[in-house]
Each structure stands twice: as structure tokens, then as C-alpha cells.
Amino acid sequence: RRLQDGDEKEAAAATAAEEEATAVELTEVQRFLVGFQELRSGDAFDGEQLNELRTVEDVVTVLGLAPMIALSAYTAITGNCDYPSYAVAGLLALGTGVAHCALAYRTPRDWRAPRLGEGRTIYEFSGCYLLAFGWLLERMNPAFPAALEVADFPMCVALTAVVLYGFVVPAVVKADLVAANEPGYEGRLQPSTPEYQAESQMFLTGNVVVNVLGALFLPFAWTLAFRGTEWWERVQALHPSQAAFMGLSVLVAITGDDLGAFSFRVFEKRAIRTAFGLVTAGIVFNFLFLITPEIIFNTLYSSGVSEVGFYWE
């Protein structure tokens, strides 16, 4: 029986390697399609490897994700801004950010890929992102201590740096993956296989897309820092659903980052077999847990929301 199981695993590994080698020749759009096929067929997941996800950081991430997803759904359906729950969600984001930083510390740097194309820097970035956006979620709360408002400008600078880093760096360093294999390359990256390069390219592309969207929160953060709590309270009085809309938006941004880092962690343990399945699963989960709540909320409560004009009110 053990020999049979071993043969089956070897055959599955050989098949996966063959598929990855074939996928190297594909464009990124075609790789996404490969990922969808893997999800539909059930070949993307290996449930046996989930037992590896037992560290404190993994537990903190899962415990943080569940209530944030639930709170997003609640806000989208009811249109209510439950500030006490948002305060708890902000603390969960801060705690998960610390957990991801700890995970980065324990993860060796893979020098075959540039920053945000491999595990350690992905976890580092996720930790910083969660800390910055967790602060923003807390800062929106009317109960936010006035004494801590002195941190508004430093935190806005940090938030801006995190978001810009998240899409500028991956866009710039993508070419280094290929260059590292060329004669005369003098950078720090080590040569890698075409299969590895294809995986890393998809991680870099995913970071660019996600963090371009993250930049949409920068005007709100800076306006809140400059105009203060009085402005934010006035906006909420003029637009009854504005607080719920902004809270939901920040919440899904936090959930998306948390979910993305955890998905990479699952891939790292090979519970998701290929990067194509990972990125495609990320798209599906983002649609279910991030985009869907936004669609529901805007369908039901858009009349109480100002998209841009509230910045000048």
C-alpha cells in the first residue's frame, strides 16, 4: 500500500512538473486560464499538506480572517458602520501584521527572485501593509484617542510608502528575473529555472495590481490627517452611508492582503500545487470576499455615499 501511495505521489509530482514546464511558454493571461482549469478539476489543491499550517502565525492569520470577512458581509448587507467591531478588526489587522513580520523573520531570503517575488519579502510587505491599514481603520473611529492624532502625518507617510513600494518595486524589478540568467549579470539575484521565473513573475504582477488599487485610499488618509476628525464627522452627517462605505473599503483591503499572504503560505507548503492555481484562487477569493461586498453595498446604499465630493466638504 505504501509503495502504491509513493508511486502515485511520484506520478502526480511528475505530472505537475511537466505542466509547469509547458506553462513557461504561455503568456500570463494563458497562465491564469491554466489556473482556472486546475481549480475546476480540483487539481490545484493537496489537502494533505494543510497539516503543515500549524504555526502561531498561521493560526493568528486564520483567526483574523474569519471575523473580517464576516464583518465585511454584515456591513455590505446592512449598510451599518459598527465602529466597535471595526475597532476590533483594526486590532486584528495590527496583530496579524505583527505575525506576518515574525513569519518573514523566520523565512530565508530566496535570492533567485527580486523583492515581492519570493516568500520573505512578501511576508515583510504584508506585515507592513496590515500595520498601516490597521491604523487607518482605527483612525476612522470617532473614539480614536485625540492624543494619538499626532501620529497622523507619520502614519500617512508610512501608508504612502507601503502602497507605492507595493506596485513600483514589482513593476521595476520584473526584468531582473530574466537578467539574472544572462552572462555578465552583476546583480545579487541567482540564476533560476524558467518554471521558477514564471511563478515569480505572477507574484510580482499580482502585487502591482493589488497595490495600484491600494493607492485609492491615500487621498482619504491624507485628507483625514490634514482636516482632522471634525471634517470626518461633518462628512458622516452629510452622507449617512459614507462611514460604512469607507470602513468596508478599508476592511476589504486588509482582508485582501491578509488572504493573499495566507494563500502564498498555503502555496509555500504545497497545499496549492502551482503558482497558477494560487494566483487564480486569489482572484476567485478576492471576488467573493472583497468585490462582492462592495457590489452589494453600492447597489443598496449608494444614495448615502459621496464618491469624491466629500473631500471638499
mmCIF file of C-alpha atoms in Angstrom:
data_model
loop_
_atom_site.group_PDB
_atom_site.id
_atom_site.type_symbol
_atom_site.label_atom_id
_atom_site.label_comp_id
_atom_site.label_asym_id
_atom_site.label_seq_id
_atom_site.Cartn_x
_atom_site.Cartn_y
_atom_site.Cartn_z
ATOM 1 C CA ARG A 1 0.000 0.000 0.000
ATOM 2 C CA ARG A 2 2.803 2.410 0.923
ATOM 3 C CA LEU A 3 4.622 1.602 -2.300
ATOM 4 C CA GLN A 4 1.450 2.287 -4.240
ATOM 5 C CA ASP A 5 0.939 5.627 -2.470
ATOM 6 C CA GLY A 6 4.549 6.537 -3.155
ATOM 7 C CA ASP A 7 4.177 5.717 -6.829
ATOM 8 C CA GLU A 8 1.022 7.820 -7.051
ATOM 9 C CA LYS A 9 2.739 10.811 -5.430
ATOM 10 C CA GLU A 10 5.727 10.492 -7.744
ATOM 11 C CA ALA A 11 3.420 10.312 -10.744
ATOM 12 C CA ALA A 12 1.495 13.380 -9.548
ATOM 13 C CA ALA A 13 4.742 15.287 -8.984
ATOM 14 C CA ALA A 14 5.995 14.336 -12.429
ATOM 15 C CA THR A 15 2.722 15.461 -13.999
ATOM 16 C CA ALA A 16 2.844 18.781 -12.142
ATOM 17 C CA ALA A 17 6.442 19.344 -13.236
ATOM 18 C CA GLU A 18 5.511 18.608 -16.832
ATOM 19 C CA GLU A 19 2.571 21.010 -16.682
ATOM 20 C CA GLU A 20 4.758 23.755 -15.190
ATOM 21 C CA ALA A 21 7.372 23.255 -17.887
ATOM 22 C CA THR A 22 4.678 23.601 -20.530
ATOM 23 C CA ALA A 23 3.206 26.661 -18.826
ATOM 24 C CA VAL A 24 6.529 28.505 -19.054
ATOM 25 C CA GLU A 25 5.810 29.053 -22.729
ATOM 26 C CA LEU A 26 2.430 30.635 -22.005
ATOM 27 C CA THR A 27 1.548 34.281 -21.608
ATOM 28 C CA GLU A 28 0.384 35.474 -18.190
ATOM 29 C CA VAL A 29 -3.242 35.529 -19.353
ATOM 30 C CA GLN A 30 -2.921 31.939 -20.518
ATOM 31 C CA ARG A 31 -1.400 31.006 -17.169
ATOM 32 C CA PHE A 32 -4.466 32.397 -15.421
ATOM 33 C CA LEU A 33 -6.601 30.183 -17.655
ATOM 34 C CA VAL A 34 -4.464 27.200 -16.690
ATOM 35 C CA GLY A 35 -5.091 28.099 -13.060
ATOM 36 C CA PHE A 36 -8.855 28.183 -13.618
ATOM 37 C CA GLN A 37 -8.701 24.752 -15.199
ATOM 38 C CA GLU A 38 -6.776 23.435 -12.199
ATOM 39 C CA LEU A 39 -9.384 24.865 -9.825
ATOM 40 C CA ARG A 40 -12.280 23.420 -11.799
ATOM 41 C CA SER A 41 -10.724 19.974 -11.922
ATOM 42 C CA GLY A 42 -9.675 20.023 -8.272
ATOM 43 C CA ASP A 43 -6.028 19.518 -9.208
ATOM 44 C CA ALA A 44 -4.953 22.813 -7.646
ATOM 45 C CA PHE A 45 -5.150 21.618 -4.035
ATOM 46 C CA ASP A 46 -3.399 18.995 -1.955
ATOM 47 C CA GLY A 47 -5.311 18.724 1.311
ATOM 48 C CA GLU A 48 -2.717 16.507 2.977
ATOM 49 C CA GLN A 49 -0.250 19.387 3.124
ATOM 50 C CA LEU A 50 -2.628 21.613 5.092
ATOM 51 C CA ASN A 51 -1.424 19.863 8.242
ATOM 52 C CA GLU A 52 1.807 21.828 7.847
ATOM 53 C CA LEU A 53 -0.012 25.087 8.611
ATOM 54 C CA ARG A 54 0.134 24.845 12.386
ATOM 55 C CA THR A 55 2.410 27.695 13.409
ATOM 56 C CA VAL A 56 1.268 30.517 15.670
ATOM 57 C CA GLU A 57 1.413 32.901 12.708
ATOM 58 C CA ASP A 58 -0.886 30.678 10.654
ATOM 59 C CA VAL A 59 -3.401 30.418 13.483
ATOM 60 C CA VAL A 60 -3.376 34.201 14.014
ATOM 61 C CA THR A 61 -3.937 34.773 10.298
ATOM 62 C CA VAL A 62 -6.904 32.413 10.108
ATOM 63 C CA LEU A 63 -8.432 33.781 13.308
ATOM 64 C CA GLY A 64 -8.052 37.292 11.903
ATOM 65 C CA LEU A 65 -9.540 36.497 8.509
ATOM 66 C CA ALA A 66 -12.808 34.940 9.639
ATOM 67 C CA PRO A 67 -14.241 37.910 11.597
ATOM 68 C CA MET A 68 -13.084 40.419 8.976
ATOM 69 C CA ILE A 69 -14.856 38.509 6.215
ATOM 70 C CA ALA A 70 -17.963 38.271 8.403
ATOM 71 C CA LEU A 71 -17.849 41.999 9.230
ATOM 72 C CA SER A 72 -17.496 42.851 5.536
ATOM 73 C CA ALA A 73 -20.594 40.816 4.738
ATOM 74 C CA TYR A 74 -22.515 42.400 7.622
ATOM 75 C CA THR A 75 -21.614 45.929 6.526
ATOM 76 C CA ALA A 76 -22.459 45.230 2.890
ATOM 77 C CA ILE A 77 -25.879 43.809 3.696
ATOM 78 C CA THR A 78 -26.992 46.145 6.483
ATOM 79 C CA GLY A 79 -25.198 49.354 5.493
ATOM 80 C CA ASN A 80 -24.320 49.905 9.146
ATOM 81 C CA CYS A 81 -20.953 51.142 10.342
ATOM 82 C CA ASP A 82 -20.371 49.194 13.539
ATOM 83 C CA TYR A 83 -17.450 51.169 14.945
ATOM 84 C CA PRO A 84 -16.766 48.879 17.928
ATOM 85 C CA SER A 85 -16.464 45.921 15.557
ATOM 86 C CA TYR A 86 -14.257 47.985 13.253
ATOM 87 C CA ALA A 87 -12.025 48.791 16.204
ATOM 88 C CA VAL A 88 -11.655 45.073 16.901
ATOM 89 C CA ALA A 89 -10.963 44.427 13.207
ATOM 90 C CA GLY A 90 -8.270 47.094 13.247
ATOM 91 C CA LEU A 91 -6.612 45.440 16.224
ATOM 92 C CA LEU A 92 -6.818 42.075 14.457
ATOM 93 C CA ALA A 93 -5.119 43.629 11.431
ATOM 94 C CA LEU A 94 -2.359 45.029 13.625
ATOM 95 C CA GLY A 95 -1.891 41.664 15.321
ATOM 96 C CA THR A 96 -1.826 39.814 12.022
ATOM 97 C CA GLY A 97 0.671 42.333 10.691
ATOM 98 C CA VAL A 98 2.997 41.535 13.577
ATOM 99 C CA ALA A 99 2.506 37.809 12.899
ATOM 100 C CA HIS A 100 3.447 38.252 9.247
ATOM 101 C CA CYS A 101 6.553 40.219 10.213
ATOM 102 C CA ALA A 102 7.515 37.357 12.530
ATOM 103 C CA LEU A 103 6.900 34.899 9.706
ATOM 104 C CA ALA A 104 9.157 36.958 7.446
ATOM 105 C CA TYR A 105 11.887 36.871 10.081
ATOM 106 C CA ARG A 106 11.767 33.067 10.106
ATOM 107 C CA THR A 107 11.657 32.717 6.313
ATOM 108 C CA PRO A 108 15.026 32.583 4.494
ATOM 109 C CA ARG A 109 15.510 35.060 1.654
ATOM 110 C CA ASP A 110 15.274 33.348 -1.727
ATOM 111 C CA TRP A 111 17.801 35.177 -3.874
ATOM 112 C CA ARG A 112 16.508 33.662 -7.090
ATOM 113 C CA ALA A 113 13.729 36.269 -7.115
ATOM 114 C CA PRO A 114 13.601 40.035 -6.551
ATOM 115 C CA ARG A 115 11.629 41.665 -3.782
ATOM 116 C CA LEU A 116 7.934 40.745 -3.655
ATOM 117 C CA GLY A 117 8.632 37.794 -5.914
ATOM 118 C CA GLU A 118 9.526 35.408 -3.077
ATOM 119 C CA GLY A 119 8.346 34.465 0.392
ATOM 120 C CA ARG A 120 10.323 36.564 2.841
ATOM 121 C CA THR A 121 9.708 39.918 1.174
ATOM 122 C CA ILE A 122 6.060 39.043 0.520
ATOM 123 C CA TYR A 123 5.547 38.437 4.247
ATOM 124 C CA GLU A 124 7.517 41.581 5.138
ATOM 125 C CA PHE A 125 5.378 43.687 2.866
ATOM 126 C CA SER A 126 2.149 42.094 4.062
ATOM 127 C CA GLY A 127 3.080 42.818 7.669
ATOM 128 C CA CYS A 128 3.794 46.488 6.937
ATOM 129 C CA TYR A 129 0.627 46.791 4.839
ATOM 130 C CA LEU A 130 -1.556 45.372 7.601
ATOM 131 C CA LEU A 131 0.005 47.640 10.213
ATOM 132 C CA ALA A 132 -0.582 50.726 8.047
ATOM 133 C CA PHE A 133 -4.147 49.883 7.041
ATOM 134 C CA GLY A 134 -4.992 48.635 10.523
ATOM 135 C CA TRP A 135 -4.058 52.089 11.779
ATOM 136 C CA LEU A 136 -6.270 53.716 9.123
ATOM 137 C CA LEU A 137 -9.244 51.594 10.173
ATOM 138 C CA GLU A 138 -8.691 52.588 13.800
ATOM 139 C CA ARG A 139 -8.199 56.255 12.865
ATOM 140 C CA MET A 140 -11.654 56.437 11.283
ATOM 141 C CA ASN A 141 -13.270 55.613 14.613
ATOM 142 C CA PRO A 142 -14.806 58.589 16.490
ATOM 143 C CA ALA A 143 -13.440 57.047 19.685
ATOM 144 C CA PHE A 144 -9.865 57.261 18.405
ATOM 145 C CA PRO A 145 -7.832 58.956 21.174
ATOM 146 C CA ALA A 146 -7.149 62.601 20.366
ATOM 147 C CA ALA A 147 -3.704 62.288 21.912
ATOM 148 C CA LEU A 148 -2.719 59.817 19.179
ATOM 149 C CA GLU A 149 -3.695 62.128 16.328
ATOM 150 C CA VAL A 150 -0.154 63.484 16.480
ATOM 151 C CA ALA A 151 0.816 60.291 14.620
ATOM 152 C CA ASP A 152 -1.409 61.114 11.635
ATOM 153 C CA PHE A 153 1.303 62.537 9.410
ATOM 154 C CA PRO A 154 3.982 59.908 10.140
ATOM 155 C CA MET A 155 1.428 57.155 9.587
ATOM 156 C CA CYS A 156 0.251 58.729 6.331
ATOM 157 C CA VAL A 157 3.851 58.839 5.158
ATOM 158 C CA ALA A 158 4.230 55.175 6.126
ATOM 159 C CA LEU A 159 0.975 54.218 4.395
ATOM 160 C CA THR A 160 2.007 56.057 1.238
ATOM 161 C CA ALA A 161 5.444 54.448 1.259
ATOM 162 C CA VAL A 162 3.964 50.970 1.666
ATOM 163 C CA VAL A 163 1.466 51.378 -1.166
ATOM 164 C CA LEU A 164 3.933 52.962 -3.586
ATOM 165 C CA TYR A 165 6.557 50.359 -2.762
ATOM 166 C CA GLY A 166 3.993 47.634 -3.398
ATOM 167 C CA PHE A 167 3.406 48.466 -7.041
ATOM 168 C CA VAL A 168 6.515 50.411 -8.101
ATOM 169 C CA VAL A 169 9.097 47.858 -6.967
ATOM 170 C CA PRO A 170 7.479 44.789 -8.595
ATOM 171 C CA ALA A 171 6.959 46.691 -11.834
ATOM 172 C CA VAL A 172 10.605 47.782 -11.921
ATOM 173 C CA VAL A 173 12.320 44.545 -10.890
ATOM 174 C CA LYS A 174 10.440 42.090 -13.111
ATOM 175 C CA ALA A 175 13.156 42.290 -15.753
ATOM 176 C CA ASP A 176 15.803 41.242 -13.219
ATOM 177 C CA LEU A 177 14.404 37.711 -13.119
ATOM 178 C CA VAL A 178 15.445 37.065 -16.698
ATOM 179 C CA ALA A 179 18.611 39.162 -16.479
ATOM 180 C CA ALA A 180 19.937 37.012 -13.621
ATOM 181 C CA ASN A 181 20.349 34.108 -16.058
ATOM 182 C CA GLU A 182 22.230 36.122 -18.650
ATOM 183 C CA PRO A 183 26.034 36.242 -18.973
ATOM 184 C CA GLY A 184 27.583 39.322 -17.454
ATOM 185 C CA TYR A 185 24.834 39.885 -14.891
ATOM 186 C CA GLU A 186 26.365 41.536 -11.818
ATOM 187 C CA GLY A 187 23.356 41.883 -9.531
ATOM 188 C CA ARG A 188 22.540 39.954 -6.360
ATOM 189 C CA LEU A 189 19.977 37.589 -7.841
ATOM 190 C CA GLN A 190 20.905 33.996 -8.511
ATOM 191 C CA PRO A 191 20.032 32.119 -11.713
ATOM 192 C CA SER A 192 16.735 30.233 -11.688
ATOM 193 C CA THR A 193 14.762 27.870 -13.862
ATOM 194 C CA PRO A 194 12.166 29.110 -16.352
ATOM 195 C CA GLU A 195 9.482 27.443 -14.220
ATOM 196 C CA TYR A 196 10.549 29.386 -11.147
ATOM 197 C CA GLN A 197 10.687 32.618 -13.141
ATOM 198 C CA ALA A 198 7.138 32.083 -14.388
ATOM 199 C CA GLU A 199 5.896 31.644 -10.816
ATOM 200 C CA SER A 200 7.734 34.689 -9.527
ATOM 201 C CA GLN A 201 6.515 36.832 -12.424
ATOM 202 C CA MET A 202 2.936 36.057 -11.448
ATOM 203 C CA PHE A 203 3.556 37.068 -7.832
ATOM 204 C CA LEU A 204 5.069 40.354 -8.996
ATOM 205 C CA THR A 205 2.153 41.037 -11.336
ATOM 206 C CA GLY A 206 -0.332 40.322 -8.556
ATOM 207 C CA ASN A 207 1.390 42.825 -6.268
ATOM 208 C CA VAL A 208 1.299 45.525 -8.934
ATOM 209 C CA VAL A 209 -2.447 45.123 -9.477
ATOM 210 C CA VAL A 210 -3.389 44.935 -5.794
ATOM 211 C CA ASN A 211 -1.305 47.916 -4.740
ATOM 212 C CA VAL A 212 -2.432 50.162 -7.568
ATOM 213 C CA LEU A 213 -5.901 49.679 -6.087
ATOM 214 C CA GLY A 214 -4.476 50.344 -2.617
ATOM 215 C CA ALA A 215 -3.396 53.788 -3.788
ATOM 216 C CA LEU A 216 -7.075 54.783 -3.914
ATOM 217 C CA PHE A 217 -7.028 55.079 -0.113
ATOM 218 C CA LEU A 218 -4.231 57.624 0.003
ATOM 219 C CA PRO A 219 -6.399 60.722 -0.652
ATOM 220 C CA PHE A 220 -8.709 59.754 2.207
ATOM 221 C CA ALA A 221 -5.851 59.122 4.636
ATOM 222 C CA TRP A 222 -4.130 62.415 3.835
ATOM 223 C CA THR A 223 -7.368 64.417 3.918
ATOM 224 C CA LEU A 224 -8.194 62.928 7.311
ATOM 225 C CA ALA A 225 -4.715 63.867 8.524
ATOM 226 C CA PHE A 226 -4.941 67.459 7.270
ATOM 227 C CA ARG A 227 -8.583 68.227 8.034
ATOM 228 C CA GLY A 228 -8.989 66.124 11.154
ATOM 229 C CA THR A 229 -11.812 64.400 12.975
ATOM 230 C CA GLU A 230 -14.193 67.372 12.693
ATOM 231 C CA TRP A 231 -14.142 67.098 8.909
ATOM 232 C CA TRP A 232 -14.811 63.354 9.046
ATOM 233 C CA GLU A 233 -17.735 63.827 11.444
ATOM 234 C CA ARG A 234 -19.190 66.511 9.159
ATOM 235 C CA VAL A 235 -18.936 64.184 6.159
ATOM 236 C CA GLN A 236 -20.772 61.447 8.043
ATOM 237 C CA ALA A 237 -23.568 63.863 8.955
ATOM 238 C CA LEU A 238 -23.968 64.896 5.311
ATOM 239 C CA HIS A 239 -23.674 61.386 3.871
ATOM 240 C CA PRO A 240 -25.207 58.746 6.168
ATOM 241 C CA SER A 241 -23.566 55.766 4.452
ATOM 242 C CA GLN A 242 -20.118 57.303 3.986
ATOM 243 C CA ALA A 243 -18.583 55.808 7.117
ATOM 244 C CA ALA A 244 -19.829 52.331 6.257
ATOM 245 C CA PHE A 245 -18.587 52.719 2.686
ATOM 246 C CA MET A 246 -15.092 53.815 3.693
ATOM 247 C CA GLY A 247 -14.936 51.314 6.530
ATOM 248 C CA LEU A 248 -15.940 48.480 4.239
ATOM 249 C CA SER A 249 -13.407 49.578 1.627
ATOM 250 C CA VAL A 250 -10.531 49.649 4.114
ATOM 251 C CA LEU A 251 -11.705 46.385 5.618
ATOM 252 C CA VAL A 252 -11.693 44.545 2.299
ATOM 253 C CA ALA A 253 -8.243 45.959 1.525
ATOM 254 C CA ILE A 254 -6.993 44.470 4.787
ATOM 255 C CA THR A 255 -8.764 41.191 4.100
ATOM 256 C CA GLY A 256 -7.312 41.040 0.600
ATOM 257 C CA ASP A 257 -3.750 41.474 1.804
ATOM 258 C CA ASP A 258 -4.206 39.011 4.642
ATOM 259 C CA LEU A 259 -5.802 36.483 2.323
ATOM 260 C CA GLY A 260 -3.082 36.942 -0.281
ATOM 261 C CA ALA A 261 -0.259 36.348 2.187
ATOM 262 C CA PHE A 262 -2.008 33.317 3.642
ATOM 263 C CA SER A 263 -2.613 31.927 0.158
ATOM 264 C CA PHE A 264 1.093 32.257 -0.550
ATOM 265 C CA ARG A 265 1.770 30.466 2.718
ATOM 266 C CA VAL A 266 -0.510 27.644 1.579
ATOM 267 C CA PHE A 267 1.364 27.519 -1.721
ATOM 268 C CA GLU A 268 4.684 27.504 0.106
ATOM 269 C CA LYS A 269 3.574 24.328 1.885
ATOM 270 C CA ARG A 270 2.343 22.976 -1.473
ATOM 271 C CA ALA A 271 -1.266 22.673 -0.359
ATOM 272 C CA ILE A 272 -1.801 24.605 -3.596
ATOM 273 C CA ARG A 273 0.346 22.791 -6.124
ATOM 274 C CA THR A 274 1.208 25.506 -8.650
ATOM 275 C CA ALA A 275 1.550 29.278 -8.714
ATOM 276 C CA PHE A 276 -1.038 29.390 -11.478
ATOM 277 C CA GLY A 277 -3.593 27.755 -9.213
ATOM 278 C CA LEU A 278 -2.559 30.061 -6.365
ATOM 279 C CA VAL A 279 -2.983 33.318 -8.283
ATOM 280 C CA THR A 280 -6.242 32.183 -9.836
ATOM 281 C CA ALA A 281 -7.575 31.079 -6.448
ATOM 282 C CA GLY A 282 -6.609 34.521 -5.178
ATOM 283 C CA ILE A 283 -8.693 36.141 -7.904
ATOM 284 C CA VAL A 284 -11.694 33.965 -7.040
ATOM 285 C CA PHE A 285 -11.381 34.615 -3.294
ATOM 286 C CA ASN A 286 -10.924 38.340 -3.876
ATOM 287 C CA PHE A 287 -14.093 38.414 -5.936
ATOM 288 C CA LEU A 288 -16.065 36.514 -3.303
ATOM 289 C CA PHE A 289 -14.807 38.279 -0.194
ATOM 290 C CA LEU A 290 -13.746 41.705 -1.476
ATOM 291 C CA ILE A 291 -15.523 42.724 -4.658
ATOM 292 C CA THR A 292 -18.875 41.102 -3.901
ATOM 293 C CA PRO A 293 -19.416 43.039 -0.623
ATOM 294 C CA GLU A 294 -18.582 46.284 -2.429
ATOM 295 C CA ILE A 295 -21.061 45.499 -5.200
ATOM 296 C CA ILE A 296 -23.810 44.647 -2.711
ATOM 297 C CA PHE A 297 -23.192 47.788 -0.658
ATOM 298 C CA ASN A 298 -23.104 50.133 -3.647
ATOM 299 C CA THR A 299 -26.250 48.575 -5.047
ATOM 300 C CA LEU A 300 -28.201 49.070 -1.822
ATOM 301 C CA TYR A 301 -26.755 52.222 -0.259
ATOM 302 C CA SER A 302 -25.093 54.338 -2.951
ATOM 303 C CA SER A 303 -27.530 57.212 -2.348
ATOM 304 C CA GLY A 304 -25.894 57.906 1.010
ATOM 305 C CA VAL A 305 -22.351 57.971 -0.343
ATOM 306 C CA SER A 306 -20.218 60.682 -1.918
ATOM 307 C CA GLU A 307 -17.523 59.252 -4.185
ATOM 308 C CA VAL A 308 -15.244 62.297 -4.457
ATOM 309 C CA GLY A 309 -17.045 65.477 -3.451
ATOM 310 C CA PHE A 310 -16.822 64.776 0.282
ATOM 311 C CA TYR A 311 -13.120 65.655 0.232
ATOM 312 C CA TRP A 312 -14.049 69.343 -0.118
ATOM 313 C CA GLU A 313 -16.979 69.438 2.305
#
